[in-house]
Amino acid sequence: RLRKLAKKRGEFLYFAGGVVRDYLLFKKGKLNPQSSKDFDIVLEGNLEKFLQELNEDLNKEILFKSQFLTYKVRFFLDGEPLEVDFITARREVYEEIAQLPKVFPSNFMDDLLRRDFTINALAIGLSAPYEGLLLDLLDGLKDLEASLVKPLHLNSFVEDPTRIFRGIRYKVRLGFDFSEEFYQALEVCYQKEALKKLSSARLANELKLYLFKEGEEILLKLLETTYQLEVFKEAGLEVARENFPLLCEVLKEVKEEFSPKEREKVYFLGMVESLSGLERLGFSEVEITRIESLLNNFRGFYHKINTLSLKEKLEWFDKVRREYLCAFAVIFPELKEEIFRYLKVYSKVRPELNGEDLKKLGFRSGKEIGEILKILRLKRLEGKVKTKEDEIEFLKKF
Ligand code: ATP
């Protein structure tokens, strides 16, 4: 349908970017089919009109339209949803270093030239005049075969320093190398201090993609590569490299249980050399001050931990949100086991009696009930009560 419509409208439609790269890698047996999740279809033409004309009877829903002339569309094929990103072939003009570009609808060639790496500048024609052809105008195939991440020009990272993080992701994910030109473009970027001009939101977003798009399995390699290229330093972000292995281990351990927001907090807090680094990652002053006071309290606790009873430890741990506790496990590695014992065991142990039961037993105020529940938990952890009956017995004596 899409092809027919492009033909009718005399507009050129093609696949470009990651979908072509991953398809070619898959054909060579270098990638498993699950690796490529989304795909981009580009139109050299008027995308708005094209999508309007796309048959009314084709069950579809436009989910999102961006300022960059792109549309996310959900089709329903035999009832199954399929999301496709439609993109207008475009030219990008970078007026200021590290700022978002101005975007203009343009032709196929401009659309390839605006891209980040040669391996992402390959296209496959979906309509005339290049239907079914692999279009390799910038030598992407050669670099794909040589497993090289190569920018299109040496000013590439000055225009958009987020491409450095993108390049690192491709290198690590695909097991590629950086080309000579990658290092040269990096040098030009450092000379112009472009990374320092990258906004906190965009910097944080790129680092979040390491965790949320690439995942914990390759996170350590991503962080190490970024560190070795001095990207953190050039971006004005001081990181605690010695924390990286433990940070990645901790993130793996909480992957299933923590929400993305919680994982993000552990990640950023565990990554920075000192709390002032959080500012560069977009944390508000209020939040940094709150974390600072928590951390100072925790330091006091840390020094006397060996002298504290289980009850005292629980009192401490109960006061701190679990994502901060996890970050403290990275900052104070000696405490990792203790903290994880709390998160995985202690915090999950509950008395069998609940608030309602306690009311029936004559306890009145919410505060009192809260305290009793904590005491019952402690008694369970100490092995002094094991059943509901034990709990009732204990309370009678209490
Ligand atoms: P992934 O497998 O990570 O999804 P992708 O190549 O599909 O890789 P997207 O972020 O979906 O990555 O971007 C689609 C395409 O748009 C890229 O292949 C690249 O050609 C182009 N692109 C995306 N971001 C940039 C950028 N910052 N600068 C230049 N080109 C970009």
GROMACS .gro file of C-alpha atoms and ligand atoms in nm:
model
  429
    1ARG     CA    1   0.000   0.000   0.000
    2LEU     CA    2   0.271   0.242   0.099
    3ARG     CA    3   0.464   0.166  -0.217
    4LYS     CA    4   0.159   0.207  -0.438
    5LEU     CA    5   0.076   0.540  -0.281
    6ALA     CA    6   0.433   0.667  -0.322
    7LYS     CA    7   0.418   0.566  -0.689
    8LYS     CA    8   0.084   0.738  -0.738
    9ARG     CA    9   0.208   1.058  -0.571
   10GLY     CA   10   0.543   1.041  -0.752
   11GLU     CA   11   0.730   1.054  -0.421
   12PHE     CA   12   1.030   0.848  -0.319
   13LEU     CA   13   0.995   0.623  -0.016
   14TYR     CA   14   1.285   0.438   0.147
   15PHE     CA   15   1.413   0.260   0.455
   16ALA     CA   16   1.712   0.429   0.613
   17GLY     CA   17   1.927   0.423   0.926
   18GLY     CA   18   1.930   0.146   1.183
   19VAL     CA   19   1.681  -0.078   1.005
   20VAL     CA   20   1.907  -0.109   0.698
   21ARG     CA   21   2.223  -0.144   0.906
   22ASP     CA   22   2.072  -0.418   1.121
   23TYR     CA   23   1.915  -0.595   0.824
   24LEU     CA   24   2.254  -0.619   0.652
   25LEU     CA   25   2.423  -0.736   0.972
   26PHE     CA   26   2.149  -0.993   1.022
   27LYS     CA   27   2.196  -1.125   0.667
   28LYS     CA   28   2.564  -1.173   0.742
   29GLY     CA   29   2.472  -1.365   1.056
   30LYS     CA   30   2.623  -1.096   1.278
   31LEU     CA   31   2.306  -0.998   1.456
   32ASN     CA   32   2.009  -1.182   1.593
   33PRO     CA   33   1.668  -1.086   1.451
   34GLN     CA   34   1.539  -0.949   1.781
   35SER     CA   35   1.808  -0.680   1.794
   36SER     CA   36   1.629  -0.433   1.571
   37LYS     CA   37   1.308  -0.327   1.737
   38ASP     CA   38   1.187  -0.022   1.550
   39PHE     CA   39   1.217   0.090   1.192
   40ASP     CA   40   1.217   0.418   1.008
   41ILE     CA   41   1.054   0.483   0.671
   42VAL     CA   42   1.155   0.805   0.501
   43LEU     CA   43   0.962   0.998   0.240
   44GLU     CA   44   1.111   1.247   0.001
   45GLY     CA   45   0.789   1.446  -0.029
   46ASN     CA   46   0.499   1.580   0.169
   47LEU     CA   47   0.457   1.337   0.457
   48GLU     CA   48   0.152   1.501   0.608
   49LYS     CA   49  -0.044   1.471   0.285
   50PHE     CA   50   0.096   1.123   0.225
   51LEU     CA   51  -0.030   0.999   0.560
   52GLN     CA   52  -0.364   1.169   0.508
   53GLU     CA   53  -0.406   0.997   0.178
   54LEU     CA   54  -0.299   0.664   0.310
   55ASN     CA   55  -0.626   0.482   0.267
   56GLU     CA   56  -0.888   0.559   0.524
   57ASP     CA   57  -0.966   0.190   0.534
   58LEU     CA   58  -0.612   0.116   0.647
   59ASN     CA   59  -0.662   0.101   1.019
   60LYS     CA   60  -0.408   0.340   1.161
   61GLU     CA   61  -0.356   0.591   1.435
   62ILE     CA   62  -0.105   0.876   1.443
   63LEU     CA   63   0.052   0.854   1.784
   64PHE     CA   64   0.295   1.137   1.775
   65LYS     CA   65   0.413   1.418   1.554
   66SER     CA   66   0.745   1.586   1.630
   67GLN     CA   67   0.895   1.922   1.550
   68PHE     CA   68   1.139   1.735   1.324
   69LEU     CA   69   0.880   1.643   1.062
   70THR     CA   70   0.842   1.290   1.189
   71TYR     CA   71   0.532   1.089   1.276
   72LYS     CA   72   0.491   0.777   1.481
   73VAL     CA   73   0.209   0.572   1.335
   74ARG     CA   74   0.045   0.262   1.473
   75PHE     CA   75  -0.106   0.027   1.216
   76PHE     CA   76  -0.330  -0.263   1.297
   77LEU     CA   77  -0.246  -0.553   1.069
   78ASP     CA   78  -0.487  -0.842   1.129
   79GLY     CA   79  -0.558  -0.687   1.465
   80GLU     CA   80  -0.187  -0.683   1.559
   81PRO     CA   81  -0.040  -0.338   1.631
   82LEU     CA   82   0.274  -0.236   1.440
   83GLU     CA   83   0.449   0.094   1.510
   84VAL     CA   84   0.639   0.269   1.235
   85ASP     CA   85   0.832   0.594   1.241
   86PHE     CA   86   0.769   0.800   0.930
   87ILE     CA   87   1.026   1.065   0.859
   88THR     CA   88   1.039   1.346   0.608
   89ALA     CA   89   1.363   1.351   0.409
   90ARG     CA   90   1.528   1.657   0.557
   91ARG     CA   91   1.823   1.888   0.573
   92GLU     CA   92   1.957   2.003   0.908
   93VAL     CA   93   2.126   2.334   0.974
   94TYR     CA   94   2.335   2.371   1.288
   95GLU     CA   95   2.359   2.738   1.372
   96GLU     CA   96   2.513   2.706   1.716
   97ILE     CA   97   2.751   2.453   1.863
   98ALA     CA   98   2.577   2.167   2.045
   99GLN     CA   99   2.229   2.319   2.000
  100LEU     CA  100   1.943   2.145   1.824
  101PRO     CA  101   1.937   2.209   1.449
  102LYS     CA  102   1.687   2.386   1.227
  103VAL     CA  103   1.518   2.131   1.008
  104PHE     CA  104   1.395   2.175   0.650
  105PRO     CA  105   1.221   1.926   0.424
  106SER     CA  106   1.466   1.827   0.154
  107ASN     CA  107   1.583   1.549  -0.074
  108PHE     CA  108   1.727   1.201  -0.036
  109MET     CA  109   2.090   1.312  -0.057
  110ASP     CA  110   2.052   1.580   0.212
  111ASP     CA  111   1.875   1.326   0.427
  112LEU     CA  112   2.176   1.094   0.410
  113LEU     CA  113   2.422   1.376   0.467
  114ARG     CA  114   2.257   1.485   0.792
  115ARG     CA  115   2.319   1.146   0.954
  116ASP     CA  116   2.566   1.052   1.223
  117PHE     CA  117   2.771   0.759   1.090
  118THR     CA  118   2.832   0.600   0.753
  119ILE     CA  119   2.682   0.270   0.876
  120ASN     CA  120   2.360   0.463   0.947
  121ALA     CA  121   2.356   0.637   0.611
  122LEU     CA  122   2.257   0.332   0.409
  123ALA     CA  123   1.914   0.317   0.249
  124ILE     CA  124   1.693   0.067   0.070
  125GLY     CA  125   1.452   0.207  -0.191
  126LEU     CA  126   1.088   0.115  -0.142
  127SER     CA  127   0.955   0.287  -0.452
  128ALA     CA  128   1.062   0.400  -0.798
  129PRO     CA  129   1.317   0.491  -0.920
  130TYR     CA  130   1.523   0.278  -0.678
  131GLU     CA  131   1.274   0.018  -0.565
  132GLY     CA  132   1.447  -0.278  -0.402
  133LEU     CA  133   1.797  -0.131  -0.434
  134LEU     CA  134   2.055  -0.084  -0.162
  135LEU     CA  135   2.166   0.279  -0.186
  136ASP     CA  136   2.514   0.333  -0.051
  137LEU     CA  137   2.624   0.683  -0.141
  138LEU     CA  138   2.859   0.737   0.151
  139ASP     CA  139   3.051   0.408   0.162
  140GLY     CA  140   2.855   0.273   0.455
  141LEU     CA  141   2.871  -0.084   0.332
  142LYS     CA  142   3.250  -0.085   0.331
  143ASP     CA  143   3.255   0.041   0.691
  144LEU     CA  144   2.987  -0.206   0.794
  145GLU     CA  145   3.199  -0.485   0.652
  146ALA     CA  146   3.508  -0.351   0.826
  147SER     CA  147   3.307  -0.310   1.151
  148LEU     CA  148   3.388   0.059   1.177
  149VAL     CA  149   3.200   0.347   1.335
  150LYS     CA  150   3.292   0.643   1.117
  151PRO     CA  151   3.136   0.992   1.129
  152LEU     CA  152   3.036   1.155   0.803
  153HIS     CA  153   3.266   1.454   0.855
  154LEU     CA  154   3.510   1.590   1.110
  155ASN     CA  155   3.274   1.861   1.236
  156SER     CA  156   3.008   1.604   1.317
  157PHE     CA  157   3.054   1.603   1.696
  158VAL     CA  158   3.077   1.981   1.714
  159GLU     CA  159   2.738   2.003   1.549
  160ASP     CA  160   2.593   1.742   1.776
  161PRO     CA  161   2.802   1.599   2.059
  162THR     CA  162   2.532   1.344   2.142
  163ARG     CA  163   2.667   1.156   1.840
  164ILE     CA  164   2.970   1.063   2.050
  165PHE     CA  165   2.747   0.870   2.291
  166ARG     CA  166   2.558   0.720   1.998
  167GLY     CA  167   2.889   0.609   1.844
  168ILE     CA  168   2.998   0.450   2.171
  169ARG     CA  169   2.669   0.261   2.187
  170TYR     CA  170   2.715   0.123   1.835
  171LYS     CA  171   3.076   0.029   1.900
  172VAL     CA  172   2.998  -0.161   2.218
  173ARG     CA  173   2.664  -0.309   2.111
  174LEU     CA  174   2.786  -0.431   1.773
  175GLY     CA  175   3.145  -0.504   1.878
  176PHE     CA  176   3.281  -0.252   1.623
  177ASP     CA  177   3.589  -0.028   1.630
  178PHE     CA  178   3.614   0.348   1.596
  179SER     CA  179   3.765   0.467   1.269
  180GLU     CA  180   4.056   0.712   1.257
  181GLU     CA  181   3.804   0.981   1.164
  182PHE     CA  182   3.609   0.915   1.482
  183TYR     CA  183   3.911   1.010   1.692
  184GLN     CA  184   3.984   1.310   1.471
  185ALA     CA  185   3.627   1.436   1.500
  186LEU     CA  186   3.651   1.387   1.876
  187GLU     CA  187   3.965   1.601   1.882
  188VAL     CA  188   3.790   1.879   1.689
  189CYS     CA  189   3.497   1.859   1.930
  190TYR     CA  190   3.728   1.884   2.234
  191GLN     CA  191   3.915   2.179   2.084
  192LYS     CA  192   3.588   2.365   2.040
  193GLU     CA  193   3.463   2.260   2.385
  194ALA     CA  194   3.137   2.151   2.228
  195LEU     CA  195   3.065   1.883   2.487
  196LYS     CA  196   3.066   2.143   2.763
  197LYS     CA  197   2.791   2.327   2.577
  198LEU     CA  198   2.565   2.025   2.562
  199SER     CA  199   2.264   2.087   2.787
  200SER     CA  200   2.227   1.886   3.109
  201ALA     CA  201   1.901   1.739   2.986
  202ARG     CA  202   2.059   1.608   2.666
  203LEU     CA  203   2.368   1.478   2.847
  204ALA     CA  204   2.155   1.298   3.105
  205ASN     CA  205   1.936   1.160   2.830
  206GLU     CA  206   2.231   1.007   2.645
  207LEU     CA  207   2.358   0.844   2.963
  208LYS     CA  208   2.009   0.713   3.036
  209LEU     CA  209   2.007   0.546   2.694
  210TYR     CA  210   2.313   0.345   2.804
  211LEU     CA  211   2.107   0.196   3.082
  212PHE     CA  212   1.759   0.181   2.938
  213LYS     CA  213   1.824   0.115   2.571
  214GLU     CA  214   2.145  -0.089   2.587
  215GLY     CA  215   2.099  -0.250   2.928
  216GLU     CA  216   2.296  -0.365   3.229
  217GLU     CA  217   2.482  -0.642   3.044
  218ILE     CA  218   2.696  -0.401   2.843
  219LEU     CA  219   2.671  -0.098   3.071
  220LEU     CA  220   3.019  -0.142   3.219
  221LYS     CA  221   3.179  -0.147   2.873
  222LEU     CA  222   2.982   0.163   2.772
  223LEU     CA  223   3.088   0.355   3.081
  224GLU     CA  224   3.450   0.241   3.054
  225THR     CA  225   3.471   0.338   2.686
  226THR     CA  226   3.318   0.677   2.761
  227TYR     CA  227   3.570   0.727   3.039
  228GLN     CA  228   3.869   0.618   2.830
  229LEU     CA  229   3.777   0.863   2.555
  230GLU     CA  230   3.768   1.136   2.824
  231VAL     CA  231   3.412   1.216   2.729
  232PHE     CA  232   3.293   1.261   3.088
  233LYS     CA  233   3.577   1.501   3.160
  234GLU     CA  234   3.516   1.701   2.845
  235ALA     CA  235   3.145   1.718   2.925
  236GLY     CA  236   3.226   1.868   3.266
  237LEU     CA  237   3.107   1.564   3.456
  238GLU     CA  238   3.342   1.422   3.718
  239VAL     CA  239   3.274   1.055   3.762
  240ALA     CA  240   3.394   0.794   4.010
  241ARG     CA  241   3.537   0.539   3.772
  242GLU     CA  242   3.626   0.304   4.056
  243ASN     CA  243   3.252   0.275   4.127
  244PHE     CA  244   3.161   0.152   3.778
  245PRO     CA  245   3.194  -0.226   3.832
  246LEU     CA  246   2.997  -0.227   4.157
  247LEU     CA  247   2.746   0.021   4.017
  248CYS     CA  248   2.673  -0.208   3.722
  249GLU     CA  249   2.651  -0.511   3.951
  250VAL     CA  250   2.403  -0.331   4.180
  251LEU     CA  251   2.195  -0.213   3.884
  252LYS     CA  252   2.177  -0.571   3.760
  253GLU     CA  253   2.062  -0.690   4.099
  254VAL     CA  254   1.773  -0.443   4.121
  255LYS     CA  255   1.675  -0.452   3.754
  256GLU     CA  256   1.356  -0.652   3.799
  257GLU     CA  257   1.234  -0.489   4.116
  258PHE     CA  258   1.304  -0.119   4.083
  259SER     CA  259   1.110   0.126   3.869
  260PRO     CA  260   1.299   0.306   3.589
  261LYS     CA  261   1.299   0.626   3.796
  262GLU     CA  262   1.456   0.443   4.092
  263ARG     CA  263   1.716   0.277   3.869
  264GLU     CA  264   1.802   0.613   3.721
  265LYS     CA  265   1.866   0.759   4.068
  266VAL     CA  266   2.095   0.470   4.165
  267TYR     CA  267   2.276   0.505   3.834
  268PHE     CA  268   2.345   0.876   3.851
  269LEU     CA  269   2.418   0.887   4.224
  270GLY     CA  270   2.655   0.594   4.199
  271MET     CA  271   2.828   0.742   3.897
  272VAL     CA  272   2.928   1.089   4.013
  273GLU     CA  273   3.253   1.163   4.192
  274SER     CA  274   3.079   1.401   4.433
  275LEU     CA  275   2.725   1.525   4.474
  276SER     CA  276   2.803   1.850   4.295
  277GLY     CA  277   2.827   1.639   3.978
  278LEU     CA  278   2.452   1.583   3.999
  279GLU     CA  279   2.399   1.941   3.895
  280ARG     CA  280   2.550   1.864   3.554
  281LEU     CA  281   2.296   1.585   3.523
  282GLY     CA  282   2.004   1.818   3.584
  283PHE     CA  283   1.925   1.744   3.950
  284SER     CA  284   1.764   2.041   4.124
  285GLU     CA  285   1.942   2.224   4.405
  286VAL     CA  286   1.672   2.116   4.648
  287GLU     CA  287   1.720   1.750   4.563
  288ILE     CA  288   2.098   1.774   4.587
  289THR     CA  289   2.071   1.936   4.932
  290ARG     CA  290   1.832   1.663   5.044
  291ILE     CA  291   2.065   1.389   4.924
  292GLU     CA  292   2.361   1.566   5.083
  293SER     CA  293   2.205   1.568   5.428
  294LEU     CA  294   2.101   1.204   5.386
  295LEU     CA  295   2.453   1.113   5.287
  296ASN     CA  296   2.603   1.299   5.584
  297ASN     CA  297   2.372   1.116   5.821
  298PHE     CA  298   2.461   0.794   5.651
  299ARG     CA  299   2.831   0.862   5.701
  300GLY     CA  300   2.773   0.886   6.077
  301PHE     CA  301   2.580   0.561   6.066
  302TYR     CA  302   2.849   0.394   5.857
  303HIS     CA  303   3.120   0.468   6.111
  304LYS     CA  304   2.937   0.308   6.398
  305ILE     CA  305   2.756   0.029   6.216
  306ASN     CA  306   2.948  -0.248   6.389
  307THR     CA  307   2.833  -0.129   6.728
  308LEU     CA  308   2.463  -0.111   6.638
  309SER     CA  309   2.196  -0.364   6.721
  310LEU     CA  310   1.966  -0.505   6.452
  311LYS     CA  311   1.688  -0.282   6.585
  312GLU     CA  312   1.904   0.029   6.549
  313LYS     CA  313   2.012  -0.069   6.200
  314LEU     CA  314   1.654  -0.124   6.091
  315GLU     CA  315   1.560   0.217   6.227
  316TRP     CA  316   1.826   0.370   6.004
  317PHE     CA  317   1.745   0.174   5.695
  318ASP     CA  318   1.371   0.224   5.729
  319LYS     CA  319   1.420   0.599   5.703
  320VAL     CA  320   1.600   0.595   5.369
  321ARG     CA  321   1.434   0.537   5.031
  322ARG     CA  322   1.553   0.216   4.868
  323GLU     CA  323   1.706   0.382   4.561
  324TYR     CA  324   1.927   0.595   4.786
  325LEU     CA  325   2.021   0.289   4.991
  326CYS     CA  326   2.132   0.118   4.673
  327ALA     CA  327   2.341   0.414   4.572
  328PHE     CA  328   2.498   0.410   4.920
  329ALA     CA  329   2.583   0.044   4.863
  330VAL     CA  330   2.797   0.165   4.572
  331ILE     CA  331   2.945   0.461   4.756
  332PHE     CA  332   3.023   0.251   5.068
  333PRO     CA  333   3.112  -0.089   4.920
  334GLU     CA  334   3.177  -0.234   5.267
  335LEU     CA  335   2.808  -0.189   5.335
  336LYS     CA  336   2.681  -0.354   5.020
  337GLU     CA  337   2.605  -0.689   5.182
  338GLU     CA  338   2.436  -0.529   5.480
  339ILE     CA  339   2.224  -0.304   5.261
  340PHE     CA  340   2.123  -0.584   5.029
  341ARG     CA  341   2.037  -0.808   5.323
  342TYR     CA  342   1.805  -0.531   5.434
  343LEU     CA  343   1.653  -0.481   5.087
  344LYS     CA  344   1.613  -0.846   5.003
  345VAL     CA  345   1.532  -0.996   5.342
  346TYR     CA  346   1.471  -0.759   5.630
  347SER     CA  347   1.247  -0.514   5.450
  348LYS     CA  348   1.035  -0.798   5.315
  349VAL     CA  349   0.967  -0.971   5.643
  350ARG     CA  350   0.620  -0.880   5.773
  351PRO     CA  351   0.438  -0.986   6.088
  352GLU     CA  352   0.132  -1.199   6.026
  353LEU     CA  353  -0.080  -0.971   6.239
  354ASN     CA  354  -0.187  -0.662   6.053
  355GLY     CA  355  -0.317  -0.319   6.157
  356GLU     CA  356  -0.675  -0.441   6.177
  357ASP     CA  357  -0.580  -0.732   6.401
  358LEU     CA  358  -0.395  -0.493   6.631
  359LYS     CA  359  -0.700  -0.266   6.656
  360LYS     CA  360  -0.908  -0.565   6.761
  361LEU     CA  361  -0.644  -0.641   7.023
  362GLY     CA  362  -0.700  -0.293   7.166
  363PHE     CA  363  -0.422  -0.085   7.014
  364ARG     CA  364  -0.557   0.252   6.908
  365SER     CA  365  -0.333   0.512   6.752
  366GLY     CA  366  -0.180   0.468   6.408
  367LYS     CA  367   0.163   0.556   6.543
  368GLU     CA  368   0.137   0.294   6.816
  369ILE     CA  369   0.027   0.031   6.565
  370GLY     CA  370   0.315   0.123   6.333
  371GLU     CA  371   0.562   0.081   6.620
  372ILE     CA  372   0.416  -0.255   6.724
  373LEU     CA  373   0.437  -0.386   6.368
  374LYS     CA  374   0.803  -0.290   6.359
  375ILE     CA  375   0.867  -0.465   6.689
  376LEU     CA  376   0.692  -0.777   6.563
  377ARG     CA  377   0.905  -0.770   6.249
  378LEU     CA  378   1.218  -0.744   6.461
  379LYS     CA  379   1.108  -1.037   6.678
  380ARG     CA  380   1.054  -1.241   6.363
  381LEU     CA  381   1.395  -1.151   6.230
  382GLU     CA  382   1.549  -1.245   6.563
  383GLY     CA  383   1.366  -1.575   6.543
  384LYS     CA  384   1.174  -1.506   6.863
  385VAL     CA  385   0.831  -1.536   6.704
  386LYS     CA  386   0.746  -1.765   6.415
  387THR     CA  387   0.368  -1.784   6.390
  388LYS     CA  388   0.065  -1.561   6.434
  389GLU     CA  389  -0.003  -1.731   6.767
  390ASP     CA  390   0.352  -1.651   6.881
  391GLU     CA  391   0.289  -1.288   6.788
  392ILE     CA  392  -0.030  -1.274   6.996
  393GLU     CA  393   0.147  -1.439   7.288
  394PHE     CA  394   0.430  -1.192   7.264
  395LEU     CA  395   0.188  -0.898   7.264
  396LYS     CA  396   0.007  -1.027   7.570
  397LYS     CA  397   0.334  -1.008   7.762
  398PHE     CA  398   0.431  -0.679   7.599
  399ATP     P1  399   1.917   0.193   1.729
  399ATP     O1  400   1.949   0.056   1.687
  399ATP     O2  401   1.999   0.242   1.843
  399ATP     O3  402   1.770   0.222   1.743
  399ATP     P2  403   1.904   0.363   1.503
  399ATP     O4  404   2.015   0.378   1.405
  399ATP     O5  405   1.774   0.310   1.455
  399ATP     O6  406   1.971   0.276   1.611
  399ATP     P3  407   1.769   0.601   1.600
  399ATP     O7  408   1.804   0.678   1.722
  399ATP     O8  409   1.637   0.534   1.593
  399ATP     O9  410   1.887   0.498   1.582
  399ATP    O10  411   1.788   0.698   1.476
  399ATP     C1  412   1.752   0.660   1.345
  399ATP     C2  413   1.852   0.713   1.245
  399ATP    O11  414   1.850   0.856   1.248
  399ATP     C3  415   1.997   0.675   1.274
  399ATP    O12  416   2.029   0.553   1.216
  399ATP     C4  417   2.074   0.790   1.214
  399ATP    O13  418   2.089   0.771   1.075
  399ATP     C5  419   1.981   0.908   1.235
  399ATP     N1  420   2.014   0.983   1.357
  399ATP     C6  421   1.958   0.970   1.479
  399ATP     N2  422   2.011   1.057   1.566
  399ATP     C7  423   2.103   1.128   1.499
  399ATP     C8  424   2.191   1.235   1.531
  399ATP     N3  425   2.198   1.283   1.655
  399ATP     N4  426   2.268   1.285   1.433
  399ATP     C9  427   2.260   1.238   1.307
  399ATP     N5  428   2.182   1.136   1.270
  399ATP    C10  429   2.103   1.082   1.363
   0.00000   0.00000   0.00000
